[in-house]
Coordinates of C-alpha atoms in Angstrom, one line a residue:
Chain A
M1 CA 12.1 16.6 -8.1
K2 CA 12.1 13.6 -5.8
L3 CA 9.5 10.9 -6.2
V4 CA 8.5 9.3 -2.9
R5 CA 6.3 6.2 -3.1
S6 CA 6.6 5.0 0.4
L7 CA 5.0 6.5 3.6
G8 CA 8.2 5.7 5.5
R9 CA 10.4 7.7 3.2
I10 CA 8.5 11.0 3.1
T11 CA 9.8 12.4 6.4
P12 CA 13.5 11.7 5.6
A13 CA 12.9 13.3 2.2
L14 CA 11.5 16.4 3.8
K15 CA 14.4 16.5 6.2
Q16 CA 16.9 16.8 3.4
F17 CA 15.9 20.3 2.8
P18 CA 17.7 22.9 5.0
E19 CA 15.7 23.3 8.3
K20 CA 16.0 27.0 9.0
E21 CA 12.7 28.8 8.4
K22 CA 11.8 26.3 5.8
R23 CA 8.3 27.0 4.5
I24 CA 6.5 23.9 3.1
G25 CA 3.7 24.4 0.5
F26 CA 1.5 21.4 -0.1
V27 CA -0.9 20.5 -2.9
P28 CA -2.9 17.4 -2.1
T29 CA -4.3 15.8 -5.3
M30 CA -5.8 12.7 -6.8
G31 CA -3.5 13.1 -9.9
A32 CA -4.7 13.3 -13.5
F33 CA -3.3 16.8 -13.6
H34 CA -4.9 19.7 -15.6
E35 CA -4.1 23.4 -15.6
G36 CA -6.1 23.8 -12.3
H37 CA -3.6 21.6 -10.5
I38 CA -0.7 23.2 -12.2
S39 CA -1.8 26.7 -11.1
L40 CA -1.8 25.4 -7.4
I41 CA 1.7 24.0 -7.7
R42 CA 3.1 27.2 -9.3
K43 CA 1.5 29.3 -6.6
A44 CA 3.0 27.0 -3.9
K45 CA 6.4 27.3 -5.5
K46 CA 6.2 31.1 -5.5
E47 CA 5.3 31.2 -1.8
N48 CA 7.4 28.5 -0.2
D49 CA 10.9 26.9 0.0
V50 CA 9.7 23.3 -0.6
V51 CA 6.7 22.2 -2.6
V52 CA 5.2 18.8 -1.9
V53 CA 2.5 17.5 -4.2
S54 CA 0.6 14.3 -3.2
I55 CA -1.1 12.0 -5.6
F56 CA -3.4 9.6 -3.8
V57 CA -6.7 8.3 -5.2
N58 CA -8.4 8.1 -1.8
P59 CA -10.8 5.2 -1.6
T60 CA -12.6 6.5 1.5
Q61 CA -14.0 9.5 -0.4
F62 CA -15.7 7.4 -3.0
A63 CA -19.1 5.8 -2.4
P64 CA -19.4 2.1 -3.4
N65 CA -21.3 3.0 -6.6
E66 CA -18.8 5.7 -7.6
D67 CA -15.9 5.8 -10.0
Y68 CA -13.0 4.9 -7.7
E69 CA -11.7 2.0 -9.9
K70 CA -12.2 4.1 -13.1
Y71 CA -10.8 7.4 -11.7
P72 CA -8.0 8.4 -14.2
R73 CA -4.5 7.4 -13.1
D74 CA -1.5 8.6 -15.2
I75 CA 1.5 8.9 -12.9
R76 CA 4.1 9.1 -15.7
R77 CA 2.4 12.2 -17.3
D78 CA 1.7 13.7 -13.9
R79 CA 5.3 13.3 -12.9
E80 CA 6.5 15.4 -15.8
K81 CA 3.9 18.1 -15.2
A82 CA 4.5 18.4 -11.5
K83 CA 8.3 18.7 -12.1
N84 CA 7.8 21.4 -14.7
A85 CA 5.5 23.4 -12.4
G86 CA 8.1 23.5 -9.6
C87 CA 7.2 20.5 -7.4
D88 CA 10.1 19.4 -5.2
I89 CA 8.7 16.2 -3.7
L90 CA 6.0 14.1 -5.4
F91 CA 4.4 11.9 -2.8
C92 CA 2.5 8.8 -4.1
P93 CA 1.8 6.5 -1.2
D94 CA 0.1 3.2 -1.6
T95 CA -3.4 2.5 -0.3
G96 CA -2.2 -0.2 2.1
S97 CA 0.1 2.0 4.0
M98 CA -2.4 4.9 4.2
Y99 CA -5.2 2.6 5.4
P100 CA -3.5 -0.5 7.0
K101 CA -5.5 -3.4 8.2
G102 CA -7.6 -2.4 11.3
Y103 CA -7.7 1.2 10.2
N104 CA -10.5 2.8 12.3
T105 CA -10.3 6.6 12.6
Y106 CA -12.4 9.2 10.8
V107 CA -12.4 13.0 11.0
E108 CA -15.8 14.5 10.3
V109 CA -17.0 18.1 9.8
K110 CA -20.8 18.2 10.5
K111 CA -23.4 20.5 9.0
A112 CA -21.6 21.9 5.8
A113 CA -20.6 18.3 4.9
A114 CA -24.3 17.2 4.8
L115 CA -25.3 19.8 2.2
M116 CA -24.8 20.1 -1.6
C117 CA -22.4 17.3 -2.7
G118 CA -22.8 15.7 0.7
R119 CA -26.4 14.8 0.0
S120 CA -25.7 12.8 -3.1
R121 CA -22.2 11.5 -2.0
P122 CA -22.7 10.3 1.6
G123 CA -19.4 9.8 3.4
H124 CA -17.5 11.7 0.7
F125 CA -16.4 14.6 2.8
R126 CA -15.6 12.4 5.8
G127 CA -13.2 10.7 3.4
V128 CA -11.8 14.0 2.3
T129 CA -11.2 15.4 5.8
T130 CA -9.8 12.1 7.1
I131 CA -7.2 11.9 4.3
C132 CA -6.4 15.6 4.6
A133 CA -5.8 15.2 8.4
K134 CA -3.5 12.3 7.7
L135 CA -1.6 14.0 4.9
F136 CA -1.3 17.3 6.9
N137 CA 0.2 15.3 9.8
I138 CA 2.7 13.5 7.5
I139 CA 3.8 16.6 5.4
T140 CA 3.5 19.3 8.2
P141 CA 2.9 22.0 5.6
D142 CA 2.8 25.7 6.3
T143 CA 0.3 26.4 3.6
V144 CA -2.0 24.0 1.7
Y145 CA -3.5 24.9 -1.7
F146 CA -6.9 24.0 -3.0
G147 CA -8.8 25.0 -6.1
R148 CA -12.1 26.8 -5.8
K149 CA -13.9 24.5 -8.2
D150 CA -14.2 22.2 -5.2
Y151 CA -15.5 25.1 -3.1
Q152 CA -17.4 22.9 -0.6
Q153 CA -14.3 20.7 -0.1
A154 CA -12.1 23.7 0.6
L155 CA -14.5 25.2 3.0
I156 CA -14.9 21.9 4.9
V157 CA -11.2 21.4 5.1
K158 CA -10.8 25.0 6.3
N159 CA -13.3 24.3 9.0
M160 CA -11.5 21.2 10.1
V161 CA -8.1 23.1 10.3
N162 CA -9.7 25.8 12.4
D163 CA -11.6 23.5 14.7
L164 CA -8.8 21.1 15.3
N165 CA -6.2 23.9 15.8
M166 CA -4.0 22.7 13.0
D167 CA -1.0 25.0 12.6
L168 CA -1.3 25.7 8.8
K169 CA -3.0 28.0 6.4
I170 CA -5.5 27.0 3.6
K171 CA -5.3 29.0 0.4
I172 CA -8.0 28.7 -2.2
L173 CA -7.2 29.6 -5.8
P174 CA -9.5 30.6 -8.6
I175 CA -11.2 28.1 -10.9
V176 CA -9.3 27.5 -14.2
R177 CA -11.5 27.2 -17.2
E178 CA -11.2 26.1 -20.8
K179 CA -11.8 28.9 -23.4
S180 CA -15.3 27.3 -23.8
G181 CA -16.0 28.2 -20.1
I182 CA -16.0 24.5 -18.9
A183 CA -14.2 24.3 -15.5
L184 CA -11.2 22.1 -15.7
S185 CA -11.7 18.7 -14.1
S186 CA -10.0 15.3 -14.3
R187 CA -13.4 13.8 -15.3
N188 CA -13.8 16.1 -18.3
R189 CA -11.9 13.6 -20.4
Y190 CA -14.8 11.2 -20.2
L191 CA -17.1 13.7 -22.0
L192 CA -18.1 12.8 -25.6
P193 CA -18.1 15.7 -28.1
A194 CA -21.9 16.3 -27.8
Q195 CA -21.7 16.1 -24.0
R196 CA -19.0 18.8 -24.0
E197 CA -21.7 21.1 -25.5
D198 CA -24.0 20.3 -22.6
A199 CA -21.1 20.8 -20.1
K200 CA -20.6 24.3 -21.3
L201 CA -24.1 25.2 -20.1
L202 CA -23.0 24.9 -16.5
Y203 CA -20.9 28.0 -16.8
Q204 CA -23.5 29.6 -19.0
A205 CA -26.1 29.1 -16.2
L206 CA -23.8 30.6 -13.6
K207 CA -23.2 33.6 -15.8
K208 CA -26.9 34.0 -16.4
A209 CA -27.6 34.0 -12.6
R210 CA -24.8 36.5 -12.0
K211 CA -26.2 38.7 -14.7
I212 CA -29.7 38.9 -13.3
I213 CA -28.4 39.3 -9.7
R214 CA -26.3 42.2 -11.0
A215 CA -29.5 43.6 -12.6
G216 CA -31.1 43.7 -9.2
E217 CA -32.8 40.3 -8.8
R218 CA -32.9 39.2 -5.1
D219 CA -35.5 36.5 -5.1
V220 CA -33.7 33.1 -5.0
S221 CA -36.5 31.1 -6.5
R222 CA -36.5 33.3 -9.7
I223 CA -32.7 33.0 -10.0
R224 CA -33.0 29.2 -9.7
S225 CA -35.7 29.1 -12.4
A226 CA -33.3 31.1 -14.7
I227 CA -30.5 28.5 -14.0
R228 CA -32.8 25.6 -14.6
K229 CA -34.0 27.1 -17.9
V230 CA -30.4 27.2 -19.2
L231 CA -29.8 23.6 -18.1
N232 CA -33.1 22.3 -19.4
K233 CA -31.7 19.7 -21.9
P234 CA -32.3 16.0 -22.2
G235 CA -28.6 15.1 -21.7
I236 CA -28.3 17.1 -18.4
N237 CA -29.4 15.6 -15.1
I238 CA -29.3 18.3 -12.4
D239 CA -28.2 17.0 -9.0
Y240 CA -28.5 20.4 -7.2
I241 CA -28.6 24.1 -7.7
S242 CA -27.5 25.8 -4.5
I243 CA -27.7 29.5 -3.9
A244 CA -26.1 29.7 -0.5
S245 CA -24.1 31.6 2.1
P246 CA -20.4 31.2 1.2
D247 CA -19.5 30.7 4.9
T248 CA -22.1 28.0 5.9
L249 CA -23.4 26.7 2.6
K250 CA -26.9 27.2 4.0
R251 CA -29.4 28.0 1.3
K252 CA -30.7 31.5 1.1
R253 CA -34.2 32.6 0.3
K254 CA -33.3 36.2 -0.4
I255 CA -30.0 37.5 -1.5
D256 CA -28.9 39.8 1.3
E257 CA -25.2 39.1 1.2
N258 CA -22.6 37.8 -1.3
V259 CA -23.6 34.4 -2.3
L260 CA -22.2 31.2 -3.6
I261 CA -24.0 29.7 -6.6
A262 CA -23.0 26.1 -6.9
L263 CA -24.2 23.5 -9.4
A264 CA -23.8 19.7 -9.8
A265 CA -25.1 17.8 -12.8
K266 CA -24.6 14.5 -14.5
I267 CA -23.8 14.9 -18.2
G268 CA -24.4 11.3 -19.3
K269 CA -22.5 9.3 -16.7
V270 CA -20.1 12.1 -15.9
R271 CA -20.8 14.1 -12.7
L272 CA -19.6 17.7 -13.0
I273 CA -19.6 20.5 -10.5
D274 CA -19.1 24.3 -10.9
N275 CA -19.6 27.4 -8.9
M276 CA -19.4 31.1 -8.8
L277 CA -19.2 33.7 -6.0
V278 CA -21.5 36.6 -6.7
G279 CA -20.9 39.9 -4.8
V280 CA -23.8 42.2 -4.1
G281 CA -21.8 44.9 -2.3
I282 CA -23.0 43.7 1.1
K283 CA -20.4 42.7 3.6
N284 CA -20.8 39.1 4.8
K285 CA -21.2 38.5 8.5
G286 CA -19.1 35.4 8.8
A287 CA -15.5 34.6 7.9
K288 CA -14.8 35.0 4.1
I289 CA -13.4 31.9 2.5
C290 CA -12.0 33.6 -0.7
Chain B
M1 CA 5.9 27.0 36.4
K2 CA 3.9 29.2 34.0
L3 CA 0.1 29.2 34.1
V4 CA -1.4 29.8 30.7
R5 CA -5.2 30.4 30.7
S6 CA -5.6 31.5 27.1
L7 CA -5.4 29.5 23.8
G8 CA -3.5 32.4 22.1
R9 CA -0.7 32.4 24.7
I10 CA 0.3 28.8 24.7
T11 CA 2.4 28.8 21.5
P12 CA 4.4 31.8 22.6
A13 CA 4.9 30.2 26.1
L14 CA 6.2 27.0 24.4
K15 CA 8.5 29.1 22.2
Q16 CA 10.2 30.6 25.3
F17 CA 12.0 27.3 25.9
P18 CA 15.2 26.9 23.9
E19 CA 14.4 25.3 20.5
K20 CA 17.3 22.9 19.9
E21 CA 16.1 19.3 20.3
K22 CA 13.5 20.3 22.7
R23 CA 11.4 17.3 23.8
I24 CA 7.9 18.2 25.0
G25 CA 6.1 15.8 27.4
F26 CA 2.4 16.4 27.7
V27 CA -0.1 15.2 30.3
P28 CA -3.7 16.0 29.3
T29 CA -6.1 16.0 32.3
M30 CA -9.4 17.2 33.6
G31 CA -7.8 18.4 36.9
A32 CA -8.7 17.4 40.4
F33 CA -5.2 15.8 40.7
H34 CA -4.5 12.6 42.6
E35 CA -1.3 10.6 42.8
G36 CA -2.2 8.9 39.5
H37 CA -1.9 12.3 37.7
I38 CA 1.2 13.2 39.7
S39 CA 2.9 10.0 38.6
L40 CA 2.3 10.9 34.9
I41 CA 3.8 14.4 35.4
R42 CA 6.8 13.1 37.2
K43 CA 7.5 10.6 34.5
A44 CA 7.1 13.3 31.8
K45 CA 9.6 15.4 33.7
K46 CA 12.1 12.6 33.7
E47 CA 11.8 12.0 30.0
N48 CA 11.5 15.5 28.5
D49 CA 12.9 19.0 28.5
V50 CA 9.5 20.7 28.8
V51 CA 6.4 19.4 30.6
V52 CA 3.0 20.7 29.7
V53 CA 0.0 19.7 31.7
S54 CA -3.5 20.7 30.6
I55 CA -6.5 21.0 32.8
F56 CA -9.7 21.1 30.7
V57 CA -13.0 19.6 31.8
N58 CA -14.1 18.7 28.3
P59 CA -17.8 19.1 27.8
T60 CA -17.9 17.0 24.6
Q61 CA -17.0 13.8 26.5
F62 CA -19.8 14.1 29.0
A63 CA -23.3 12.8 28.0
P64 CA -26.2 15.2 28.9
N65 CA -27.1 13.1 32.0
E66 CA -23.6 12.9 33.3
D67 CA -21.6 14.9 35.9
Y68 CA -20.0 17.7 33.7
E69 CA -21.3 20.4 36.0
K70 CA -20.4 18.6 39.1
Y71 CA -17.0 17.3 38.0
P72 CA -14.5 18.5 40.7
R73 CA -12.6 21.6 39.8
D74 CA -9.9 22.8 42.1
I75 CA -7.4 24.8 40.1
R76 CA -5.6 26.4 43.1
R77 CA -4.7 23.1 44.7
D78 CA -3.9 21.5 41.3
R79 CA -1.6 24.4 40.5
E80 CA 0.6 23.7 43.6
K81 CA 0.6 19.9 42.9
A82 CA 1.6 20.3 39.2
K83 CA 4.4 22.7 40.1
N84 CA 5.8 20.4 42.7
A85 CA 5.7 17.4 40.4
G86 CA 7.7 19.2 37.7
C87 CA 5.2 20.8 35.4
D88 CA 6.7 23.7 33.3
I89 CA 3.5 25.0 31.7
L90 CA 0.0 24.5 33.1
F91 CA -2.5 25.1 30.3
C92 CA -6.1 25.8 31.4
P93 CA -8.0 27.1 28.3
D94 CA -11.6 28.2 28.6
T95 CA -14.4 26.3 27.0
G96 CA -15.3 29.1 24.6
S97 CA -11.9 29.2 23.0
M98 CA -11.7 25.5 22.6
Y99 CA -15.2 25.2 21.2
P100 CA -16.0 28.5 19.7
K101 CA -19.5 29.2 18.2
G102 CA -20.0 27.2 15.0
Y103 CA -17.6 24.5 16.2
N104 CA -18.3 21.5 14.0
T105 CA -15.5 18.9 13.7
Y106 CA -15.2 15.5 15.4
V107 CA -12.5 12.8 15.4
E108 CA -13.9 9.3 15.9
V109 CA -12.3 5.9 16.4
K110 CA -14.8 3.3 15.5
K111 CA -15.2 -0.3 16.9
A112 CA -13.2 -0.1 20.1
A113 CA -15.1 3.1 21.1
A114 CA -18.4 1.3 20.9
L115 CA -17.5 -1.3 23.4
M116 CA -17.2 -1.3 27.2
C117 CA -17.6 2.3 28.5
G118 CA -18.7 3.3 25.0
R119 CA -21.9 1.3 25.4
S120 CA -23.1 3.2 28.5
R121 CA -21.5 6.5 27.6
P122 CA -22.5 7.2 23.9
G123 CA -20.3 10.0 22.4
H124 CA -17.8 9.9 25.3
F125 CA -14.8 8.6 23.3
R126 CA -15.6 10.8 20.3
G127 CA -15.3 13.7 22.8
V128 CA -12.0 12.3 24.1
T129 CA -10.4 11.8 20.7
T130 CA -11.6 15.2 19.5
I131 CA -10.1 17.1 22.4
C132 CA -6.9 15.1 22.3
A133 CA -6.5 15.8 18.6
K134 CA -7.0 19.5 19.3
L135 CA -4.6 19.5 22.3
F136 CA -1.9 17.5 20.4
N137 CA -2.1 20.1 17.6
I138 CA -1.8 23.0 20.0
I139 CA 1.0 21.5 22.3
T140 CA 2.9 19.5 19.6
P141 CA 4.2 17.1 22.2
D142 CA 6.8 14.4 21.5
T143 CA 5.3 12.1 24.2
V144 CA 1.8 12.1 25.8
Y145 CA 1.2 10.3 29.1
F146 CA -2.0 8.5 30.1
G147 CA -2.9 6.4 33.1
R148 CA -3.9 2.7 32.6
K149 CA -6.9 3.1 34.8
D150 CA -8.6 4.5 31.7
Y151 CA -7.3 1.7 29.5
Q152 CA -9.9 2.0 26.9
Q153 CA -9.3 5.7 26.5
A154 CA -5.6 5.2 26.2
L155 CA -6.0 2.4 23.6
I156 CA -8.4 4.5 21.5
V157 CA -6.2 7.6 21.6
K158 CA -3.3 5.4 20.5
N159 CA -5.4 4.1 17.6
M160 CA -6.1 7.6 16.6
V161 CA -2.5 8.7 16.7
N162 CA -1.5 5.7 14.6
D163 CA -4.3 6.0 12.1
L164 CA -4.0 9.8 11.6
N165 CA -0.2 9.6 11.4
M166 CA 0.4 12.0 14.3
D167 CA 4.0 12.4 15.0
L168 CA 4.0 11.6 18.8
K169 CA 4.3 8.7 21.2
I170 CA 1.6 7.6 23.7
K171 CA 2.9 6.2 27.0
I172 CA 0.6 4.4 29.4
L173 CA 1.6 4.2 33.0
P174 CA 0.5 1.8 35.7
I175 CA -2.7 2.3 37.8
V176 CA -2.0 4.0 41.1
R177 CA -4.0 2.5 44.0
E178 CA -4.8 3.4 47.6
K179 CA -3.5 0.9 50.2
S180 CA -7.0 -0.4 50.3
G181 CA -6.7 -1.4 46.6
I182 CA -9.1 1.3 45.3
A183 CA -7.8 2.7 42.0
L184 CA -7.3 6.4 42.4
S185 CA -9.9 8.5 40.6
S186 CA -11.1 12.1 40.9
R187 CA -14.6 10.8 41.5
N188 CA -13.5 8.8 44.6
R189 CA -14.1 11.9 46.8
Y190 CA -17.8 11.4 46.3
L191 CA -17.8 8.0 48.0
L192 CA -19.4 7.8 51.5
P193 CA -17.5 5.7 54.0
A194 CA -19.8 2.6 53.5
Q195 CA -19.5 3.0 49.7
R196 CA -15.7 3.0 50.0
E197 CA -16.0 -0.5 51.4
D198 CA -18.0 -1.5 48.3
A199 CA -15.5 0.3 46.0
K200 CA -12.7 -1.9 47.4
L201 CA -14.5 -5.0 46.0
L202 CA -13.7 -3.9 42.4
Y203 CA -10.0 -4.6 42.9
Q204 CA -10.9 -7.7 45.0
A205 CA -12.9 -9.0 42.1
L206 CA -10.0 -8.4 39.6
K207 CA -7.6 -10.2 41.9
K208 CA -10.0 -13.1 42.3
A209 CA -10.2 -13.4 38.5
R210 CA -6.4 -13.3 38.1
K211 CA -6.1 -15.9 40.8
I212 CA -8.3 -18.4 39.2
I213 CA -6.8 -17.8 35.7
R214 CA -3.4 -18.4 37.2
A215 CA -4.8 -21.6 38.7
G216 CA -5.6 -22.7 35.2
E217 CA -9.2 -21.5 34.5
R218 CA -9.7 -20.7 30.8
D219 CA -13.5 -20.5 30.5
V220 CA -14.6 -16.9 30.5
S221 CA -18.1 -17.5 31.7
R222 CA -16.8 -19.1 34.9
I223 CA -14.4 -16.2 35.5
R224 CA -17.2 -13.8 35.0
S225 CA -19.3 -15.7 37.5
A226 CA -16.5 -15.5 40.0
I227 CA -16.2 -11.7 39.5
R228 CA -20.0 -11.3 39.8
K229 CA -20.0 -13.2 43.0
V230 CA -17.5 -10.8 44.6
L231 CA -19.5 -7.8 43.5
N232 CA -22.8 -9.2 44.5
K233 CA -23.8 -6.5 47.0
P234 CA -26.9 -4.3 47.1
G235 CA -24.9 -1.1 46.9
I236 CA -23.1 -2.2 43.7
N237 CA -24.6 -1.8 40.3
I238 CA -22.5 -3.5 37.7
D239 CA -22.3 -1.7 34.3
Y240 CA -20.0 -4.3 32.6
I241 CA -17.6 -7.0 33.2
S242 CA -15.3 -7.4 30.2
I243 CA -12.8 -10.1 29.6
A244 CA -11.3 -9.0 26.3
S245 CA -8.4 -8.8 23.9
P246 CA -6.1 -6.0 25.1
D247 CA -5.6 -4.9 21.5
T248 CA -9.1 -4.8 20.2
L249 CA -11.3 -4.9 23.4
K250 CA -13.3 -7.7 21.7
R251 CA -14.7 -10.1 24.3
K252 CA -13.1 -13.5 24.5
R253 CA -14.9 -16.8 25.1
K254 CA -11.8 -18.7 26.0
I255 CA -8.6 -17.3 27.4
D256 CA -6.1 -18.1 24.6
E257 CA -3.9 -15.0 25.0
N258 CA -3.1 -12.3 27.6
V259 CA -6.4 -10.6 28.5
L260 CA -7.7 -7.4 29.8
I261 CA -10.3 -7.7 32.6
A262 CA -12.2 -4.5 32.9
L263 CA -15.0 -3.5 35.2
A264 CA -17.4 -0.6 35.5
A265 CA -19.9 -0.2 38.3
K266 CA -22.0 2.4 40.0
I267 CA -21.4 2.6 43.8
G268 CA -24.4 4.7 44.7
K269 CA -24.3 7.5 42.2
V270 CA -20.6 7.3 41.6
R271 CA -19.5 5.4 38.5
L272 CA -16.1 3.7 38.9
I273 CA -13.9 1.8 36.6
D274 CA -10.9 -0.5 37.1
N275 CA -9.0 -3.1 35.1
M276 CA -6.2 -5.5 35.1
L277 CA -4.0 -7.1 32.4
V278 CA -3.6 -10.8 33.1
G279 CA -0.8 -12.7 31.3
V280 CA -1.1 -16.4 30.5
G281 CA 2.3 -16.8 29.0
I282 CA 0.9 -16.7 25.4
K283 CA 2.2 -14.0 23.1
N284 CA -0.6 -11.8 21.8
K285 CA -1.0 -11.5 18.0
G286 CA -1.7 -7.8 17.8
A287 CA 0.3 -4.8 19.0
K288 CA 0.7 -4.7 22.7
I289 CA -0.5 -1.5 24.4
C290 CA 1.4 -1.8 27.7

């Protein structure tokens, strides 16, 4: 595996691989790898000739009050993990070369980016789409891999790729969970033992919702109440409960198609998200994301 | 020359040209060709193996009160002109395929896009950068050619290309003028004979400004007065007179580097722009655009 730390060296590094019908798989990350990331790298390795993984803690997707400075950085450990999972080029550019002085351009997906996490994290998705556009132009991948835990992010990036006629495919892979049910996240390491117990309830709440939908419930307000009941603990501060169209993220009143159930909550100071797609045997109208 | 009217057919059309070290030159236009456009196509032909010209009257760069519906469209005449100038592929996609239902993504360059024409045409440059990003992704050009009459447009697109790490070059070619001095524009055809006399004064005003700068004037307010004096006629409605840094478009108080003098004015209902770069023998600090 080659480690590339400079923006100027990534194109020559890519050119060292034989050109003919070279398929490039790309996994953009902020590092602090867990099994979710590793599953993306492994899948990319299976499906491509060259696998590029980027580690870049992107300042433009953090709001001023968020944890940009404290976001976990552990390049030495990540390096080993990426290598073992099949990464060919690990790309870790510095912030100054990605956003040089006078940097001035932003890519924005409207509508879906204003919902769910967009409400409590203004500017977040604009930062995500901007850095993805840049990285896609630098790496020129055939396929880019995202995890479904960040469902909204993956949907928005997919919208951007379609709208801007980018010549690449987005693949979204399943959420990887601990045995306890907690969805893997780089921020889980900040949970205290008692908070871990609370964190488990996010998945419990999703499963509860799925169970009552499968039993025939179609009224969204009753499903929301059931979720809220599971999460009703002093240590849990719900940001949103969204029962929405998987294609547009618009909230539903009645369940008349497959739905996305998405949650965000603060457990102490740690903001966690989780989601589940629940099928009700009705074909969705729009494009399916998963 | 191949005429491609469908988004789905442009990539196969490009693939028909031999692959090895194929240089693609691209001239994005809104049609209604004049010698300015033709000079771009000819230059592209000289410098590339394949020349693609697009004609697309882009709705997102017109404000609701502007002349989108009335913008001149003359594909049959354009087709002949493009062919004679050396165009290999003329790409004329329809609006529905470029902006399908649910279209939602915008590319925006801040700062420079809010100045000059950006003040009186809100959203205009967002439309320009968005359609350019799309066309660049579709055509994958090595070099893209713009005319310097739309200096601000060219600068903003260049900013976008640099910021988003797009792998292409922007070239900006000189303004082509009538013998009368009027800068060629597709909108000139709407000028009545008496208005053409007024239109000539834009270039006269620029030349006047250059003359007094060359004679040693460095005070911007006095240069602006001189320009205003030339344009002081009842048929001319000045939108802006900008004496600015060619790199940032920020207005100058004193001329301490080469400057861009840019004008916009309505002659009757026809909005015209013109500009001139005036050197004062002082090296600019930032990147030079021309």
